[in-house]
Every structure is written in C-alpha cells, then in structure tokens.
mmCIF file of C-alpha atoms in Angstrom:
data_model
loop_
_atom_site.group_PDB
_atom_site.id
_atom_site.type_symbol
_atom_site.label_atom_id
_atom_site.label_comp_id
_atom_site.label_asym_id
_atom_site.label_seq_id
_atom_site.Cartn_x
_atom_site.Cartn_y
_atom_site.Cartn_z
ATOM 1 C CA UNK A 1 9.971 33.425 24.995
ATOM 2 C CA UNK A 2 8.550 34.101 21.393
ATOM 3 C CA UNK A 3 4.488 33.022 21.377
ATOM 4 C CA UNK A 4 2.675 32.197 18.196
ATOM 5 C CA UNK A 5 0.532 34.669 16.731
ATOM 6 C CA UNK A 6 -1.551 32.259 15.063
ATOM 7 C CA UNK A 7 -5.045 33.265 16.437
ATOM 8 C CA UNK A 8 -7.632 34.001 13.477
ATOM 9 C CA UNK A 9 -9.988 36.658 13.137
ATOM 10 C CA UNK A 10 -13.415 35.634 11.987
ATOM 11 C CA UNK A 11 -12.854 36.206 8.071
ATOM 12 C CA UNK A 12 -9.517 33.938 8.102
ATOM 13 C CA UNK A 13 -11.202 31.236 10.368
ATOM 14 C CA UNK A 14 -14.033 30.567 7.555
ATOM 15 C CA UNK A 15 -10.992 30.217 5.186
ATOM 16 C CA UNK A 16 -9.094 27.862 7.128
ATOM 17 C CA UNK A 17 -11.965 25.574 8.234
ATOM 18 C CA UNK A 18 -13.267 25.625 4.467
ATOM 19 C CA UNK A 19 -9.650 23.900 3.846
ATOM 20 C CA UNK A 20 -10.141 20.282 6.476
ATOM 21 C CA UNK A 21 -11.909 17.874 5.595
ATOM 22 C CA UNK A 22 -14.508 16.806 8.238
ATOM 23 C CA UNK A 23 -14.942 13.653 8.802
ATOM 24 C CA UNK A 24 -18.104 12.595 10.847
ATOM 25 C CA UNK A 25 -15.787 11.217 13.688
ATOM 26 C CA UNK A 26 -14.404 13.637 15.710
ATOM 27 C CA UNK A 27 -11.303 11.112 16.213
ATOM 28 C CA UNK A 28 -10.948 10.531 13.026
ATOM 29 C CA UNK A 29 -8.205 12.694 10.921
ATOM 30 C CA UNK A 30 -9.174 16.408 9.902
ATOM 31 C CA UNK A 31 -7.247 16.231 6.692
ATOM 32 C CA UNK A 32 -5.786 19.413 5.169
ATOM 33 C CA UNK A 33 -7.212 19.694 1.488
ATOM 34 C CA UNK A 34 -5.580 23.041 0.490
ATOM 35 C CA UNK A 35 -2.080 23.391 -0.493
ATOM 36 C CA UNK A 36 0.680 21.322 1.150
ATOM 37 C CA UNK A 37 4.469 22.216 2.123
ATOM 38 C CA UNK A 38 7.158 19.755 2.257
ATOM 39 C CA UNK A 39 6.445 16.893 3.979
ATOM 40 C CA UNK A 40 3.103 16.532 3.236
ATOM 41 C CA UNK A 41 2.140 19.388 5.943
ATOM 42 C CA UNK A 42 -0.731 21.385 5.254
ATOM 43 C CA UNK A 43 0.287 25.432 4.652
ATOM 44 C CA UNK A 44 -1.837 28.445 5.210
ATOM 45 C CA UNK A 45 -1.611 32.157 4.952
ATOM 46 C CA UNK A 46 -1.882 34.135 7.699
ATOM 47 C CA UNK A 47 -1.101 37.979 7.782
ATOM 48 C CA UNK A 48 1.240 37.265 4.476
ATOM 49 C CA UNK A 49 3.266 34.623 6.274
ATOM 50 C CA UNK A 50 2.947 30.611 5.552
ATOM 51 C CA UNK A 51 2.252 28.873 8.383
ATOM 52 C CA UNK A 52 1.892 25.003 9.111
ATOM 53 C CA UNK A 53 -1.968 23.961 9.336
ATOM 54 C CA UNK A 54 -1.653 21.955 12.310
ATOM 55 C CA UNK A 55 0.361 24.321 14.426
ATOM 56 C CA UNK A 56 -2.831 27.006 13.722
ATOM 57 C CA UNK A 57 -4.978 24.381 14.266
ATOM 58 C CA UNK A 58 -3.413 23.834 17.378
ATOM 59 C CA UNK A 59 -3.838 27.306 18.385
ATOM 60 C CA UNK A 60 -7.378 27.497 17.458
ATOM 61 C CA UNK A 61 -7.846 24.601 20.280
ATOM 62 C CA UNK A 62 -5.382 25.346 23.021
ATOM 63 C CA UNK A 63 -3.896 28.786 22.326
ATOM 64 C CA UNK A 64 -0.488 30.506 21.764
ATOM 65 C CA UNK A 65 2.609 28.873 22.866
ATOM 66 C CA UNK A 66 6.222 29.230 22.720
ATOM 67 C CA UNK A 67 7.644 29.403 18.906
ATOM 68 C CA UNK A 68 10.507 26.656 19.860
ATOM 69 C CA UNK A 69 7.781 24.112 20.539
ATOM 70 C CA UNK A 70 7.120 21.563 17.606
ATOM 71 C CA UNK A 71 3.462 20.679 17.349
ATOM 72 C CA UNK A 72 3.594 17.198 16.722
ATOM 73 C CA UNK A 73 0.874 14.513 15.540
ATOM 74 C CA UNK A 74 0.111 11.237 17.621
ATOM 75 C CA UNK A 75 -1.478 9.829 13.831
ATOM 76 C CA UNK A 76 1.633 10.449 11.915
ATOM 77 C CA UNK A 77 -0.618 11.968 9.228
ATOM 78 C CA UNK A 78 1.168 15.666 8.140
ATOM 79 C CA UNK A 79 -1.968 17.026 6.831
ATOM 80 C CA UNK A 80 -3.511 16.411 9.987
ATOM 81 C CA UNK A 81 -5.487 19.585 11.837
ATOM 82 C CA UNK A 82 -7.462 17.608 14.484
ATOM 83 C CA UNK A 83 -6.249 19.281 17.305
ATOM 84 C CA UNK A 84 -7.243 15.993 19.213
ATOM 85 C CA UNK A 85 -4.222 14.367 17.301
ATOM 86 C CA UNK A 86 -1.685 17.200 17.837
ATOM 87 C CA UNK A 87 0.578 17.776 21.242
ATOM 88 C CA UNK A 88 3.708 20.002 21.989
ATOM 89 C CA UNK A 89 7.418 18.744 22.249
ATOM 90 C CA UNK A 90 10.704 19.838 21.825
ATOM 91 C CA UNK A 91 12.762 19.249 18.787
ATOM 92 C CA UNK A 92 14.679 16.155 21.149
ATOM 93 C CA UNK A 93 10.660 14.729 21.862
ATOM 94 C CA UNK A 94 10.035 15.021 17.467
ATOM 95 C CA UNK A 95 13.150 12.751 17.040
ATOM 96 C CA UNK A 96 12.499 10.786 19.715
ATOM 97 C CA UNK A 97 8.724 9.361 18.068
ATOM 98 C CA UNK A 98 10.304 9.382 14.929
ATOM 99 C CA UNK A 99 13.064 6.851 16.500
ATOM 100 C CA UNK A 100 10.206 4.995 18.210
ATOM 101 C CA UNK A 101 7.743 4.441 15.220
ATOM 102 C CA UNK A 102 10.507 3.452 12.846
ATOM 103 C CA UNK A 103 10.736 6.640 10.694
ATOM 104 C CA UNK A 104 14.150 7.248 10.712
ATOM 105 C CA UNK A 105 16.339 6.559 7.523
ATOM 106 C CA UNK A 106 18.358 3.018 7.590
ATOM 107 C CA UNK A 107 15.937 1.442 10.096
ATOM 108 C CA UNK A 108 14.033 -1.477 9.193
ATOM 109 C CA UNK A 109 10.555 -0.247 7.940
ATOM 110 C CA UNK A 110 11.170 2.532 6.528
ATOM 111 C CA UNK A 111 10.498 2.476 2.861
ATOM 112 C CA UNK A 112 13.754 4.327 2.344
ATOM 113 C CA UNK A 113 16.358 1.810 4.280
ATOM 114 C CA UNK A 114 18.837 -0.211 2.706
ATOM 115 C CA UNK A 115 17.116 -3.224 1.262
ATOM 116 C CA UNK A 116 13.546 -1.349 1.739
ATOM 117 C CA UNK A 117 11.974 -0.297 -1.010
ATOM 118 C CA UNK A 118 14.344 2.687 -1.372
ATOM 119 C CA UNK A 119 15.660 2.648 -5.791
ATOM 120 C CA UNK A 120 19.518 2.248 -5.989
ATOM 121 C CA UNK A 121 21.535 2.705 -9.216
ATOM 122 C CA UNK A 122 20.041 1.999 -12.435
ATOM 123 C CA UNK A 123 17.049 1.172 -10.786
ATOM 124 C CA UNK A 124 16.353 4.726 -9.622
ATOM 125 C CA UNK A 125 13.886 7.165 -12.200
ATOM 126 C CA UNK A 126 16.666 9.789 -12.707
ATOM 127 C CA UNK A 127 19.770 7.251 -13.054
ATOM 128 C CA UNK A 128 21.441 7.898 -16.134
ATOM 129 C CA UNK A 129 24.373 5.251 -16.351
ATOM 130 C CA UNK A 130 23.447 1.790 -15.670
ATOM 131 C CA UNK A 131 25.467 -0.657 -12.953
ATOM 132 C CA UNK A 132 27.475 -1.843 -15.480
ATOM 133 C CA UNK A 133 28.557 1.337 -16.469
ATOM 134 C CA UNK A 134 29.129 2.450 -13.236
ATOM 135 C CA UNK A 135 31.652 -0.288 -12.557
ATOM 136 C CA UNK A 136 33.602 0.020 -15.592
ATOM 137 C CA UNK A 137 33.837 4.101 -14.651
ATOM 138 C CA UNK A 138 35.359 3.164 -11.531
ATOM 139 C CA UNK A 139 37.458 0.384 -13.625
ATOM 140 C CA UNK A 140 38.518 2.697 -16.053
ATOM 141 C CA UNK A 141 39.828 5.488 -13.512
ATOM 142 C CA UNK A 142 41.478 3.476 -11.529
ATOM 143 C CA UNK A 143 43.569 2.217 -14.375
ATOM 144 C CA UNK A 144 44.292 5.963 -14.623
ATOM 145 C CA UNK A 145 45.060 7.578 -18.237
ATOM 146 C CA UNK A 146 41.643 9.235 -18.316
ATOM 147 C CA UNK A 147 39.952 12.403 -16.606
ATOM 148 C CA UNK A 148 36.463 12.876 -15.178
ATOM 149 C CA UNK A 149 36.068 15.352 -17.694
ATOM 150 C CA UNK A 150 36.495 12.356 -20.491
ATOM 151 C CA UNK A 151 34.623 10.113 -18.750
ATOM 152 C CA UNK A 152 31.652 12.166 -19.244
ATOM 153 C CA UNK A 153 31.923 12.949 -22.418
ATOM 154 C CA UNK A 154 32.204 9.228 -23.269
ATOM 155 C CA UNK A 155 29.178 8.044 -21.405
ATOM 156 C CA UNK A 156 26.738 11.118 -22.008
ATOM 157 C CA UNK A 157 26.808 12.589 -18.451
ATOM 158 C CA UNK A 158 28.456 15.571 -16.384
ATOM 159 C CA UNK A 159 32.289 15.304 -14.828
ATOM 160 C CA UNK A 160 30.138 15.419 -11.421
ATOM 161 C CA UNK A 161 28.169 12.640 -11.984
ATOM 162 C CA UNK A 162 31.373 10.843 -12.827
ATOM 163 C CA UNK A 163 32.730 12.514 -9.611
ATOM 164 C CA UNK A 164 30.366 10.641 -7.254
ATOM 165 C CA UNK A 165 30.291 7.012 -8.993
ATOM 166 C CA UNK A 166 34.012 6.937 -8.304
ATOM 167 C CA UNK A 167 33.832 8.476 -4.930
ATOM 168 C CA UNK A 168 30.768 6.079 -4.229
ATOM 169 C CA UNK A 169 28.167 8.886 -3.444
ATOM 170 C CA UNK A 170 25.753 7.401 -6.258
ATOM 171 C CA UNK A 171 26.275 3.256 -7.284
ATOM 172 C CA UNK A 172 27.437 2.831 -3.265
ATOM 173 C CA UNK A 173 25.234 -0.497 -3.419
ATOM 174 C CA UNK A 174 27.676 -1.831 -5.492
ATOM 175 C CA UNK A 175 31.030 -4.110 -4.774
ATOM 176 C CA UNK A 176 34.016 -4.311 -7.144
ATOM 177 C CA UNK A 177 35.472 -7.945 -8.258
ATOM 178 C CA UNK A 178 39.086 -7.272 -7.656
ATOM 179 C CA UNK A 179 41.613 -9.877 -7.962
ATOM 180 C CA UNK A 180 39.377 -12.902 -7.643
ATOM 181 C CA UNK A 181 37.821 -11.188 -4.808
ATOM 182 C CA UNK A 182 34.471 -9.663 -3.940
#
C-alpha cells in the first residue's frame, strides 16, 4: 500500500488556502481559483510534483490514504476542495456515480450524447468539409477511379481526413441515399 504524501508544511498551506475561494457557508463549494488540469480539477504544486486540489484538500481534513483510492466529489464540481464534499472510492465506485448521475457519453443528459447538444459534421467549429461534401467523398470513392490522396487535394483537406469520412469516423451522423433507399 502506497499512502499520499500530501500533508503541507505551514509555508505551502498559506499558498494553497490563498487559492479556494471561501464562501461564507461551510456547505457551500470551496472553489479552486488557481490553475486547473483537465477536467476542470484544480492543480497544485507540492514538492515539484502536480497534484489534484481536492485530493490535498482531502488530506488536509482526513489524512493520508492509499494512492489507488480516487477522491471523489458528492457536488460534481472538479474545482471543488471542501473536504465536506469529497469521499474515497475505487476506480469501479468513480464509474459507478458517473453511471448514476448521467455523465457517461451516449446517455440521455449528457450534453455530449447523440442528439444532445454534442456538434456533428459541418456543424462542429473545426469541420472543414461540409455534409454535402462529405457524401459526395464517400460517392466519389465508392465509384472508385480516385485515391484518398486526390480526394484531398480536390477538396482542400489531408488524405486522413478523407480517410475517416469514408470509413465513417467523422460525418457518422450521416445516411447514404442508395438505390431509392435510405
């Protein structure tokens, strides 16, 4: 068993305290204000490492535990610290409330299920062929007679992008008319 060694001296303590927000409620959220990892988490320094603000904060509260434990947050807020908010679980326990509150991708709810609010296609920011296009690549390789590599060239774009219109990895939302059929 590998414990945390998250406890802070007295000089790193005033540095991570002067980073939460303290709301006059002690239920309230004690938001992280410094810089943020992925997910939204909160990060600190510690002894030259980065470290997730809520699992120090949790240490601060309830001491060291076993490095396999997840500290997760009954809020759902990342940049949560208030150690009121924050509990141990195993990885199986994190998926598990993720399941349960709907945070999972594809389940109704989550802003990035199909038919959420999730951008498909020419609708996302960083699409660079439009539907239409993306059907007539598709059109035009099945016919056969022309490479990726051409493809690309003729609408602006790299072979790769080509690549995953026609194997459906990017445009998937969208159905072919063959034959009459949809």
């Amino acid at each position: 068993m590998s414990n945390t060694n998250y406890k802070l001296d007295i000089k790193a303590a005033a540095r991570f305290y002067s980073k939460i927000g303290c709301p006059t409620d002690p239920d309230a959220c004690q938001v992280w204000l410094a810089g943020k990892q992925r997910g939204g988490y909160g990060g600190f320094t510690l002894k030259g490492r980065q470290i997730s603000a809520h699992r120090v904060a949790y240490v601060q509260d309830y001491g060291e535990f076993d490095e396999k434990l997840h500290v997760l947050h009954s809020c759902d807020n990342p940049p949560c610290t208030n150690p009121r908010h924050l509990y141990l679980g195993t990885h199986q326990d994190n998926m598990d409330d993720k399941v349960a509150k709907g945070r999972t991708l594809g389940q109704p709810g989550n802003k990035h299920a199909q038919g959420g609010t999730w951008k498909q296609g020419e609708k996302h920011h960083m699409a660079k062929l439009t539907d239409a296009q993306a059907l007539e690549i598709r059109a035009l390789y099945k016919a056969g007679g022309i490479t990726q590599a051409e493809l690309g060239r003729q609408y602006g774009v790299q072979h790769q992008c080509i690549s995953k219109v026609i194997t459906r990895k990017r445009f998937k939302h969208l159905v072919e008319v063959s034959d009459g059929m949809v």
